[in-house]
XYZ file of C-alpha atoms in Angstrom:
698
model
C 0.000 0.000 0.000
C 1.656 3.306 -1.038
C 2.497 5.633 1.824
C 1.523 9.301 1.553
C 2.480 10.721 4.941
C 3.863 9.156 8.074
C 1.415 6.528 9.277
C -1.037 7.095 6.384
C -1.827 5.345 3.100
C -3.100 6.632 -0.215
C -6.910 6.554 -0.366
C -8.659 3.732 -2.209
C -11.776 4.502 -4.239
C -14.547 2.028 -3.450
C -18.201 1.993 -2.395
C -20.221 1.938 0.816
C -21.061 -1.598 2.077
C -24.720 -0.906 2.775
C -27.619 0.001 0.469
C -27.965 -0.342 -3.302
C -27.250 3.343 -3.840
C -23.599 2.240 -3.500
C -22.292 5.695 -2.615
C -18.716 6.322 -3.666
C -16.188 6.454 -0.827
C -12.472 7.028 -0.384
C -10.898 4.779 2.235
C -7.567 5.499 3.841
C -5.510 4.545 6.869
C -4.064 6.933 9.397
C -2.024 5.541 12.266
C -3.629 2.127 11.811
C -7.244 3.357 11.791
C -9.412 3.170 8.672
C -10.802 6.524 7.580
C -13.674 7.177 5.186
C -14.796 10.190 3.210
C -17.259 10.527 0.342
C -16.029 10.720 -3.231
C -17.395 12.749 -6.124
C -19.234 9.667 -7.431
C -22.339 11.081 -9.156
C -24.907 9.205 -7.079
C -23.849 10.780 -3.796
C -21.664 13.717 -4.963
C -19.670 14.045 -1.779
C -22.390 12.975 0.648
C -22.800 9.975 2.957
C -25.396 8.993 5.532
C -24.352 8.208 9.093
C -24.142 4.489 8.283
C -21.637 5.219 5.526
C -19.583 7.540 7.695
C -19.294 4.908 10.437
C -18.882 1.816 8.213
C -15.156 1.352 9.040
C -16.068 0.721 12.695
C -17.318 -2.766 11.829
C -13.872 -3.710 10.493
C -12.500 -3.543 14.033
C -15.580 -4.675 15.945
C -14.451 -6.130 19.292
C -16.180 -9.444 18.550
C -14.907 -9.721 14.969
C -14.586 -13.382 13.978
C -10.906 -14.226 13.437
C -10.779 -18.032 13.563
C -13.160 -20.855 12.620
C -15.413 -22.062 15.414
C -16.519 -25.668 15.797
C -19.174 -26.732 18.285
C -17.705 -29.353 20.579
C -19.233 -32.292 22.398
C -20.194 -30.020 25.294
C -22.294 -27.901 22.934
C -19.959 -24.921 23.098
C -18.121 -23.450 20.111
C -14.335 -23.628 20.253
C -11.646 -22.176 17.970
C -10.336 -24.531 15.306
C -7.917 -24.474 12.418
C -9.151 -24.044 8.865
C -8.258 -27.556 7.786
C -10.093 -29.051 10.741
C -13.172 -26.901 10.138
C -13.386 -27.475 6.376
C -12.619 -31.192 6.710
C -15.419 -31.509 9.257
C -17.919 -29.637 7.079
C -17.058 -31.683 3.994
C -17.249 -34.962 5.903
C -20.658 -34.170 7.360
C -21.993 -32.893 4.032
C -20.963 -36.151 2.381
C -22.678 -38.118 5.138
C -25.926 -36.151 4.812
C -25.951 -36.549 1.043
C -25.193 -40.253 1.260
C -28.061 -40.864 3.659
C -30.701 -38.414 2.404
C -29.727 -37.386 -1.158
C -28.277 -34.232 -2.696
C -31.304 -32.050 -1.916
C -30.817 -32.738 1.790
C -28.083 -30.077 1.638
C -29.173 -26.451 1.158
C -27.528 -23.074 0.638
C -28.832 -19.661 1.702
C -27.114 -16.601 0.224
C -27.375 -12.846 0.507
C -28.024 -9.689 -1.480
C -24.876 -8.121 -0.062
C -22.507 -10.621 -1.667
C -20.382 -9.380 -4.552
C -21.285 -10.517 -8.047
C -18.339 -12.892 -7.984
C -19.412 -14.509 -4.720
C -23.079 -14.785 -5.763
C -22.002 -16.407 -9.025
C -19.602 -18.898 -7.458
C -22.078 -19.746 -4.694
C -24.714 -20.733 -7.255
C -22.171 -22.780 -9.185
C -20.949 -24.462 -5.977
C -24.487 -25.426 -4.945
C -25.379 -26.955 -8.286
C -22.076 -28.690 -9.072
C -20.177 -29.395 -5.852
C -23.324 -30.164 -3.847
C -25.628 -31.157 -6.715
C -28.545 -29.535 -4.900
C -31.532 -27.589 -6.155
C -32.020 -26.160 -2.662
C -30.475 -22.714 -2.947
C -32.093 -19.329 -2.493
C -31.184 -16.028 -0.850
C -32.475 -13.200 1.296
C -33.130 -11.018 -1.754
C -36.317 -13.070 -2.087
C -37.482 -10.962 0.878
C -36.510 -7.710 -0.853
C -37.021 -7.316 -4.584
C -38.740 -10.428 -5.871
C -42.232 -8.964 -6.330
C -41.032 -5.905 -8.250
C -38.743 -8.146 -10.304
C -41.646 -10.409 -11.250
C -43.813 -7.438 -12.186
C -41.038 -5.803 -14.229
C -40.207 -9.005 -16.102
C -43.887 -9.431 -16.984
C -44.389 -5.803 -18.002
C -41.107 -4.928 -19.682
C -39.447 -8.266 -20.444
C -36.492 -7.537 -18.171
C -35.943 -6.524 -14.548
C -33.481 -3.774 -13.727
C -34.482 -1.843 -10.622
C -34.001 1.536 -12.264
C -33.896 1.262 -16.068
C -32.259 4.706 -16.133
C -29.376 6.361 -14.235
C -30.472 7.433 -10.780
C -29.106 10.912 -11.478
C -31.910 11.380 -14.051
C -34.201 11.910 -11.062
C -32.459 15.218 -10.425
C -34.262 16.665 -13.469
C -37.705 15.327 -12.529
C -40.663 17.690 -12.293
C -42.801 15.162 -10.386
C -42.109 11.856 -8.635
C -44.647 9.472 -7.146
C -42.881 7.366 -4.532
C -44.923 4.385 -3.315
C -43.865 2.301 -0.315
C -40.338 3.692 0.091
C -38.661 5.893 2.685
C -35.311 6.941 1.175
C -34.874 9.809 3.625
C -33.989 7.087 6.153
C -32.946 4.122 4.000
C -30.763 5.953 1.425
C -30.531 9.626 2.458
C -28.146 10.810 -0.301
C -30.897 10.053 -2.824
C -33.064 12.814 -1.411
C -30.955 15.585 -2.956
C -32.013 14.237 -6.373
C -35.672 14.672 -5.418
C -35.383 18.248 -4.133
C -36.709 19.969 -7.260
C -39.504 17.467 -7.900
C -43.129 17.772 -6.940
C -43.017 14.749 -4.611
C -46.040 12.519 -3.924
C -45.483 9.827 -1.274
C -47.681 6.786 -0.650
C -47.046 5.342 2.814
C -49.189 4.334 5.819
C -46.770 6.334 8.008
C -45.726 9.965 7.881
C -42.071 9.086 7.433
C -39.207 11.526 7.041
C -39.710 11.139 3.299
C -43.430 11.869 3.564
C -42.663 14.997 5.613
C -40.780 16.374 2.603
C -43.556 15.563 0.143
C -45.927 18.021 -1.473
C -48.654 15.392 -1.036
C -48.799 12.371 1.279
C -51.312 9.582 0.642
C -51.717 7.469 3.787
C -53.492 4.175 2.963
C -54.273 1.437 5.448
C -51.618 -1.294 5.389
C -52.344 -3.903 2.741
C -54.499 -1.645 0.551
C -51.899 -0.216 -1.860
C -53.307 -2.300 -4.721
C -56.760 -0.787 -4.308
C -55.192 2.671 -4.275
C -53.216 1.999 -7.469
C -56.404 0.827 -9.181
C -58.178 3.979 -8.069
C -55.351 6.152 -9.407
C -55.501 4.387 -12.784
C -59.278 4.913 -12.846
C -58.751 8.650 -12.356
C -56.009 8.803 -14.987
C -58.353 7.359 -17.597
C -61.559 9.078 -16.485
C -59.920 12.518 -16.313
C -58.400 12.247 -19.779
C -54.767 11.737 -18.765
C -54.390 8.462 -20.674
C -51.585 8.734 -23.243
C -53.584 7.051 -26.004
C -50.862 7.244 -28.646
C -48.259 5.688 -26.337
C -50.665 2.950 -25.217
C -51.568 2.111 -28.819
C -48.011 2.106 -30.168
C -45.953 0.734 -27.276
C -48.171 -1.508 -25.115
C -50.629 -4.398 -25.101
C -53.286 -5.515 -22.630
C -54.741 -2.134 -21.687
C -58.381 -3.130 -22.178
C -58.162 -6.046 -19.714
C -56.369 -3.908 -17.134
C -58.922 -1.134 -17.553
C -61.848 -3.518 -17.044
C -60.505 -4.122 -13.529
C -59.666 -0.500 -12.771
C -62.998 0.752 -14.131
C -64.679 -0.718 -11.052
C -62.391 1.239 -8.713
C -63.878 4.713 -8.788
C -62.107 7.022 -6.306
C -64.828 6.907 -3.667
C -64.684 3.113 -3.588
C -60.902 3.250 -3.291
C -61.320 5.752 -0.467
C -63.592 3.383 1.478
C -61.003 0.588 1.249
C -57.792 2.581 1.677
C -58.818 5.565 3.759
C -57.186 7.947 1.248
C -59.599 10.797 0.415
C -60.754 10.857 -3.203
C -59.645 14.484 -3.502
C -56.071 13.472 -2.647
C -56.195 10.687 -5.222
C -57.221 13.175 -7.919
C -54.471 15.558 -6.852
C -51.796 12.832 -6.988
C -52.704 11.841 -10.550
C -52.878 15.439 -11.736
C -49.429 16.250 -10.342
C -47.919 13.249 -12.088
C -49.820 13.589 -15.369
C -49.168 17.292 -15.866
C -45.416 17.146 -15.225
C -43.207 17.293 -18.339
C -40.732 14.924 -16.665
C -42.315 12.423 -14.291
C -41.232 9.224 -12.543
C -43.078 6.535 -10.616
C -40.937 4.625 -8.108
C -41.892 1.778 -5.776
C -40.236 0.156 -2.762
C -40.669 -2.606 -0.222
C -43.943 -1.211 1.100
C -45.544 -2.106 -2.217
C -43.830 -5.470 -2.591
C -43.725 -7.190 0.784
C -47.248 -8.571 0.618
C -48.873 -11.819 -0.413
C -50.157 -9.803 -3.401
C -46.934 -7.821 -3.890
C -46.457 -8.763 -7.550
C -49.966 -7.622 -8.441
C -49.500 -4.414 -6.442
C -46.212 -3.603 -8.167
C -47.884 -4.400 -11.495
C -50.781 -2.053 -10.696
C -48.365 0.845 -10.227
C -46.614 -0.134 -13.469
C -50.049 -0.026 -15.142
C -50.462 3.564 -13.946
C -47.031 4.488 -15.302
C -47.811 2.881 -18.670
C -51.164 4.658 -18.887
C -49.353 7.981 -18.440
C -46.685 7.018 -20.993
C -43.733 7.197 -18.586
C -41.593 4.038 -19.128
C -39.100 4.188 -21.970
C -39.476 7.960 -22.431
C -36.454 10.254 -22.150
C -36.785 12.290 -18.958
C -39.459 10.072 -17.403
C -39.716 6.502 -16.217
C -40.849 3.798 -13.838
C -38.634 1.773 -11.509
C -37.976 0.269 -8.112
C -35.579 1.341 -5.373
C -33.521 -1.778 -4.709
C -32.632 -2.268 -1.047
C -29.540 -4.370 -0.362
C -26.082 -3.351 -1.523
C -26.001 -5.884 -4.358
C -29.714 -6.538 -4.478
C -29.601 -6.114 -8.254
C -26.501 -8.180 -9.071
C -27.322 -10.693 -6.370
C -30.382 -11.893 -8.268
C -28.717 -12.041 -11.679
C -25.986 -14.637 -11.287
C -27.527 -17.827 -9.976
C -27.978 -17.801 -6.201
C -31.733 -17.482 -6.698
C -33.260 -20.939 -6.916
C -34.945 -20.470 -10.300
C -32.109 -18.675 -12.067
C -28.795 -19.258 -13.803
C -26.166 -16.579 -14.562
C -27.197 -13.791 -16.911
C -30.652 -13.654 -15.303
C -31.561 -16.847 -17.167
C -34.310 -19.243 -16.167
C -33.013 -22.544 -14.833
C -35.878 -24.343 -16.608
C -34.917 -22.998 -20.055
C -33.099 -25.784 -21.984
C -31.082 -23.293 -24.038
C -29.991 -21.415 -20.907
C -28.984 -24.648 -19.195
C -26.942 -25.692 -22.238
C -25.147 -22.334 -22.463
C -24.182 -22.233 -18.792
C -23.291 -25.928 -18.651
C -20.896 -25.385 -21.556
C -19.103 -22.633 -19.649
C -18.941 -24.864 -16.579
C -17.780 -27.884 -18.559
C -20.598 -30.189 -17.462
C -23.537 -32.013 -19.015
C -26.690 -29.822 -18.963
C -28.616 -32.822 -17.664
C -26.482 -32.816 -14.530
C -27.773 -29.409 -13.451
C -30.603 -29.606 -10.909
C -33.865 -27.772 -11.517
C -35.448 -25.120 -9.319
C -35.818 -25.782 -5.613
C -37.709 -24.110 -2.783
C -37.974 -20.346 -2.428
C -36.378 -18.647 0.578
C -39.101 -18.952 3.209
C -40.225 -22.363 1.966
C -36.614 -23.511 2.181
C -36.189 -22.245 5.740
C -39.564 -23.651 6.769
C -38.601 -27.135 5.474
C -35.278 -27.380 7.332
C -35.037 -30.504 9.439
C -38.453 -31.793 8.365
C -39.252 -35.072 6.613
C -38.117 -34.591 3.033
C -36.525 -31.247 3.820
C -32.848 -30.267 3.963
C -30.797 -31.691 6.819
C -27.790 -29.383 6.352
C -27.602 -25.676 5.545
C -24.747 -23.388 4.524
C -25.410 -19.667 5.062
C -23.411 -16.923 3.350
C -24.156 -13.248 3.979
C -27.501 -13.552 5.749
C -29.000 -13.590 9.251
C -32.423 -15.288 8.949
C -32.869 -15.667 12.724
C -33.653 -11.929 12.708
C -34.609 -11.196 9.099
C -36.961 -14.040 8.134
C -40.737 -13.893 8.705
C -42.231 -15.982 11.468
C -38.808 -15.867 13.071
C -39.548 -18.228 15.949
C -40.472 -20.976 13.493
C -37.313 -20.348 11.443
C -35.180 -20.500 14.585
C -36.759 -23.841 15.495
C -36.045 -25.205 12.030
C -32.405 -24.109 12.151
C -32.042 -25.863 15.507
C -33.426 -29.080 13.990
C -30.658 -29.378 11.379
C -27.975 -32.044 11.440
C -25.471 -29.397 10.317
C -25.567 -25.596 10.212
C -22.563 -23.783 8.728
C -22.384 -19.982 8.704
C -19.788 -17.848 6.917
C -19.731 -14.353 8.425
C -17.408 -11.716 9.827
C -19.318 -11.036 13.062
C -21.142 -13.493 15.331
C -24.674 -12.832 14.086
C -27.668 -14.411 15.773
C -27.650 -17.115 13.093
C -23.911 -17.714 13.514
C -24.498 -18.177 17.252
C -26.581 -21.260 16.413
C -24.091 -22.774 13.975
C -22.182 -26.022 14.303
C -19.342 -24.468 12.320
C -18.631 -20.758 11.859
C -16.233 -19.684 9.118
C -14.736 -16.167 9.478
C -14.690 -14.289 6.168
C -13.446 -10.977 4.819
C -15.378 -7.720 4.876
C -16.014 -5.117 2.186
C -12.799 -3.110 2.688
C -10.727 -6.307 2.643
C -11.849 -7.772 -0.679
C -11.897 -7.120 -4.399
C -14.914 -7.634 -6.597
C -17.861 -5.957 -8.264
C -21.318 -4.837 -7.193
C -24.303 -3.811 -9.320
C -26.169 -0.785 -8.043
C -29.896 -0.075 -8.160
C -29.445 1.565 -11.593
C -27.797 -1.507 -13.162
C -24.318 0.040 -13.111
C -21.483 -2.395 -12.397
C -19.016 -0.991 -9.857
C -15.588 -1.994 -8.609
C -15.203 -2.843 -4.962
C -11.562 -2.366 -3.976
C -9.644 -3.561 -0.942
C -7.863 -1.117 1.333
C -6.268 -3.733 3.556
C -5.892 -7.517 3.700
C -8.188 -9.621 5.878
C -6.938 -10.209 9.438
C -4.795 -13.253 10.086
C -7.020 -16.330 10.280
C -9.712 -14.874 8.021
C -10.406 -16.068 4.462
C -12.511 -14.739 1.604
C -15.802 -16.387 0.666
C -14.214 -17.448 -2.638
C -11.457 -19.236 -0.721
C -14.041 -20.935 1.493
C -16.016 -22.187 -1.511
C -12.812 -23.392 -3.180
C -11.713 -25.258 -0.063
C -15.050 -26.993 0.379
C -15.468 -27.830 -3.312
C -12.058 -29.487 -3.545
C -12.776 -31.524 -0.417
C -16.033 -32.630 -2.024
C -14.179 -33.958 -5.062
C -14.450 -31.043 -7.472
C -11.477 -30.042 -9.665
C -9.505 -27.145 -8.210
C -9.672 -24.997 -11.370
C -13.473 -24.944 -11.284
C -13.543 -22.666 -8.217
C -11.077 -19.792 -8.681
C -10.192 -17.640 -5.688
C -9.146 -14.583 -7.698
C -12.192 -12.299 -8.146
C -10.968 -11.120 -11.538
C -10.831 -14.704 -12.816
C -14.301 -15.418 -11.407
C -15.665 -12.272 -13.041
C -14.266 -13.271 -16.423
C -16.079 -16.597 -16.103
C -19.252 -14.795 -15.007
C -18.967 -12.651 -18.149
C -18.861 -15.762 -20.316
C -21.751 -17.402 -18.459
C -23.913 -14.270 -18.771
C -23.271 -13.738 -22.498
C -26.538 -13.589 -24.399
C -28.640 -13.455 -21.233
C -30.958 -10.677 -20.171
C -28.283 -9.391 -17.781
C -25.361 -9.607 -20.216
C -22.050 -8.612 -18.596
C -19.816 -10.105 -21.291
C -18.528 -6.749 -22.503
C -17.653 -5.482 -19.024
C -14.077 -5.990 -17.823
C -12.129 -5.007 -14.741
C -9.858 -2.924 -16.976
C -12.798 -0.928 -18.337
C -14.217 -0.366 -14.869
C -10.848 0.678 -13.491
C -10.396 3.173 -16.315
C -13.499 4.965 -15.034
C -16.088 3.880 -17.601
C -19.693 3.947 -16.390
C -20.994 0.580 -17.587
C -24.638 -0.417 -17.235
C -25.887 -3.847 -18.273
C -26.762 -5.144 -20.757
C -23.248 -4.658 -22.089
C -22.537 -7.483 -24.545
C -19.126 -8.293 -25.935
C -19.020 -6.865 -29.451
C -16.517 -7.096 -32.300
C -14.542 -3.944 -32.923
C -15.350 -1.073 -30.583
C -16.428 -2.110 -27.067
C -20.146 -1.854 -26.324
C -20.824 1.329 -24.300
C -23.378 -0.302 -21.999
C -27.042 0.652 -21.675
C -27.728 3.456 -19.191
C -31.335 3.839 -20.336
C -33.467 0.864 -21.263
C -36.623 0.804 -23.391
C -36.134 4.109 -25.259
C -36.778 2.329 -28.577
C -38.541 -0.864 -27.556
C -39.289 -3.037 -24.554
C -37.590 -6.396 -24.089
C -40.512 -8.581 -25.180
C -40.249 -10.098 -28.673
C -42.823 -7.666 -30.090
C -41.119 -4.687 -28.413
C -44.250 -3.773 -26.442
C -44.831 -3.442 -22.715
C -47.635 -5.448 -21.097
C -50.404 -4.101 -18.895
C -51.357 -6.573 -16.148
C -54.926 -7.557 -15.326
C -54.961 -7.281 -11.514
C -57.522 -6.702 -8.795
C -57.402 -5.950 -5.092
C -57.676 -8.643 -2.432
C -57.466 -8.415 1.326
C -54.329 -9.167 3.355
C -53.803 -12.766 4.392
C -54.674 -11.898 7.989
C -57.500 -9.431 8.758
C -57.778 -7.652 12.081
C -60.115 -9.182 14.664
C -61.608 -8.211 18.001
C -58.715 -9.987 19.714
C -56.051 -8.484 17.423
C -57.568 -5.177 16.314
C -54.494 -3.389 14.938
C -52.340 -3.660 11.842
C -48.609 -3.999 12.399
C -46.214 -2.939 9.684
C -42.422 -3.155 9.685
C -39.563 -1.204 8.150
C -36.185 0.423 8.645
C -34.785 3.373 10.572
C -31.974 5.711 9.597
C -29.301 4.451 11.971
C -29.648 0.693 11.404
C -29.430 -1.625 8.401
C -31.145 -4.931 7.623
C -30.891 -7.382 10.558
C -28.520 -4.997 12.348
C -25.701 -7.548 12.565
C -23.255 -4.890 11.333
C -24.765 -1.585 12.439
C -25.634 -2.713 15.967
C -21.870 -3.026 16.506
C -21.301 0.696 15.846
C -21.577 2.786 19.048
C -22.704 5.966 17.254
C -25.523 4.140 15.500
C -26.654 2.370 18.649
C -26.729 5.703 20.439
C -29.141 6.948 17.782
C -31.318 3.809 17.622
C -30.219 1.046 19.933
C -33.366 -0.847 20.901
C -36.637 -2.136 19.553
C -39.563 0.262 19.645
C -43.187 0.381 18.552
C -44.736 3.555 17.188
C -48.336 4.084 18.313
C -50.818 6.913 17.821
C -51.570 8.666 21.164
C -55.283 7.824 20.905
C -54.426 4.159 20.318
C -52.027 4.233 23.244
C -54.708 5.638 25.535
C -57.156 2.995 24.342
C -54.782 0.164 25.251
C -53.177 1.651 28.371
C -49.759 2.381 26.835
C -47.385 5.142 27.932
C -44.538 6.881 26.147
C -41.179 5.277 26.976
C -42.619 2.202 28.675
C -42.416 -1.342 27.339
C -45.260 -2.960 25.447
C -45.977 -6.482 24.273
C -47.001 -6.605 20.622
C -48.440 -10.023 19.802
C -49.733 -11.768 16.696
C -50.903 -15.321 16.093
C -47.242 -16.311 15.666
C -45.559 -14.729 18.664
C -44.865 -11.638 20.712
C -42.337 -8.813 20.539
C -41.351 -6.590 23.446
C -40.649 -3.007 22.386
C -40.536 0.481 23.864
C -43.526 2.692 23.124
C -43.052 5.806 21.006
C -46.090 8.000 20.542
C -46.600 9.468 17.081
C -49.598 11.648 16.323
C -49.122 11.308 12.560
C -49.632 7.535 12.571
C -52.954 5.969 11.623
C -54.932 4.974 14.714
C -55.382 1.438 13.347
C -51.664 0.868 12.721
C -48.464 0.322 14.718
C -44.951 0.321 13.300
C -41.894 -1.688 14.359
C -38.358 -1.634 12.878
C -36.965 -5.089 12.101
C -33.274 -4.562 12.983
C -33.254 -5.860 16.531
C -32.599 -9.330 18.001
C -33.987 -11.429 20.839
C -37.393 -10.562 22.187
C -37.324 -7.337 20.152
C -37.496 -9.151 16.802
C -40.305 -7.624 14.765
C -40.310 -10.740 12.609
C -41.616 -12.788 15.509
C -44.928 -11.224 14.452
C -44.829 -11.261 10.665
C -46.937 -13.498 8.477
C -45.364 -16.096 6.141
C -48.176 -15.957 3.583
C -46.450 -15.958 0.181
C -47.124 -14.140 -3.058
C -48.104 -16.856 -5.564
C -45.689 -15.538 -8.215
C -42.682 -14.044 -6.408
C -42.917 -16.152 -3.220
C -42.453 -12.945 -1.223
C -43.702 -13.183 2.382
C -46.220 -10.706 3.783
C -43.863 -8.627 5.943
C -45.836 -5.401 5.759
C -49.137 -6.266 7.406
C -50.364 -8.595 10.130
C -52.998 -8.430 12.865
C -51.742 -7.666 16.385
C -52.762 -6.516 19.810
C -50.636 -4.237 21.994
C -50.626 -4.187 25.779
C -48.356 -2.966 28.566
C -45.437 -5.269 29.367
C -44.243 -6.013 32.862
C -40.909 -7.716 33.358
C -41.455 -11.150 34.941
C -40.234 -11.295 38.503
């Protein structure tokens, strides 16, 4: 590492380890401590949120994992050498497969893994393990929007335009997202826009909106249908665009025609006048965007809800028009790339379907195997976790980059299933709640200690660069996969440990797919090129990448976008006399995902260090709750203990809990595992609960 001044090193340009905005950062070292400052990267332009500013703290967390841990005969984990740990894992995996078959071994990945790790993990599962049982936590994040986008446009890229385009927007409708807390640097790009926010809560984002629509949880689909009804009835339908660039409008309109604004108001609670105003603001803007987030998706009807908002955007002629568009704010750091390269159970690299014979043949050729040897699709994320340790379900699980004990719905059930396994192996850099249950824990490198690539929410492929090597005793995920694969009888060359070599293979495997990376190289990225997929390898001049999709045609064979015929249905679990309130979950500014990283940062814990439940003062009075005291929030699946925070802007029928906290404060002890029939997304955003004062047991 080149020295610049005494005790300091030259800064390394890389990206924040948290959300999919992937803010540019400059990392350095001064007197042994890692320093961070924002770069001029266009997405954040010299800004970071408090999570980004404090990210280096996790590198030196006091409980950082620095040696493999193996659970001994007394039930306690003990330090072990790498050979002992990997030999043990391989031996027990072979035993499980011999007794129960290849699908008795499962893999659970993460949306924070680099493209190289996601790619090699999918390859490892299907070749070294021979299992179909692989999925990842991105199933809980983007799967509904992805399904809706693939159906509507023929391809799924969260934002089919550069995120900086939003800085020129005249109007933005933001449904089910709270970027003021989840990705604060994005908000500067929304400053000039007439902002309409759809959210059951008056979030920090909603506070900055010109108009806030506040529907009851689980009614977003009815609201979207009502907005489409207004768009057509008030003459805002872009008839020329619909005729020339879309199909299926008549069927979609037959559904929306029944959702006059007053009917939508009765279901959602959003006044008809506000619905009219929202559509007018969007329709009259020269440059308009419609963006959705997890609040739209995390429902048992999330795909239909996302599709209903896409229908509205298509009716107004927004997608594929310069200066306007429709997209989704991806959540996890590599939420986009993580679902493109094969760790999702139904996909192969290049965003190919694992059931497509041509796709299987192409990828098998790159891997040097018979296409018939590749397994088919397995269980989706929650179904996989729910089947662990059951008859016919997986008996062993390898977890990379995820903490399902905290993040999965119906968390008590998932914890029970993890405990029922014959073997649980977790690769992580801190002892997460899931790692604490593991039979073997494998310590792996963090973001500032590894090379690789990430794909941001706008489909731009970015270089992650290492500032420093991993601590002694720590290996990279690629090295872990290599070590296990070789012990399981795979040829050494099939599992490279050099990220550049893995990426070159990923490029070949993705060639011709919807997410084609074949024209992207490390050299091009390091030279500063902004490369958005698809970026195929072309003869002669290199392909420039595709910053803006759909300007000429959509990705369906006929070049047209598809309207979806959707209708509203109630949440899986209605409120009752015994559980009269809706609970909804989400994030707060100072924490991220399951909190395994951010809860180890003192500054972030000082800002938000414990579970809480937001309650309207009238609701609190009704149920005997007081500000600052503990309450028990209980659903049919379990109870969460959280501190009461009164909020007069909340709906009186709704309480809110953040999902970052462990133990008895886990919000996902409450959440419902009902799954969307298309995306297999669980219903995180609405369940029926009661709330009552909590007294510590004596």
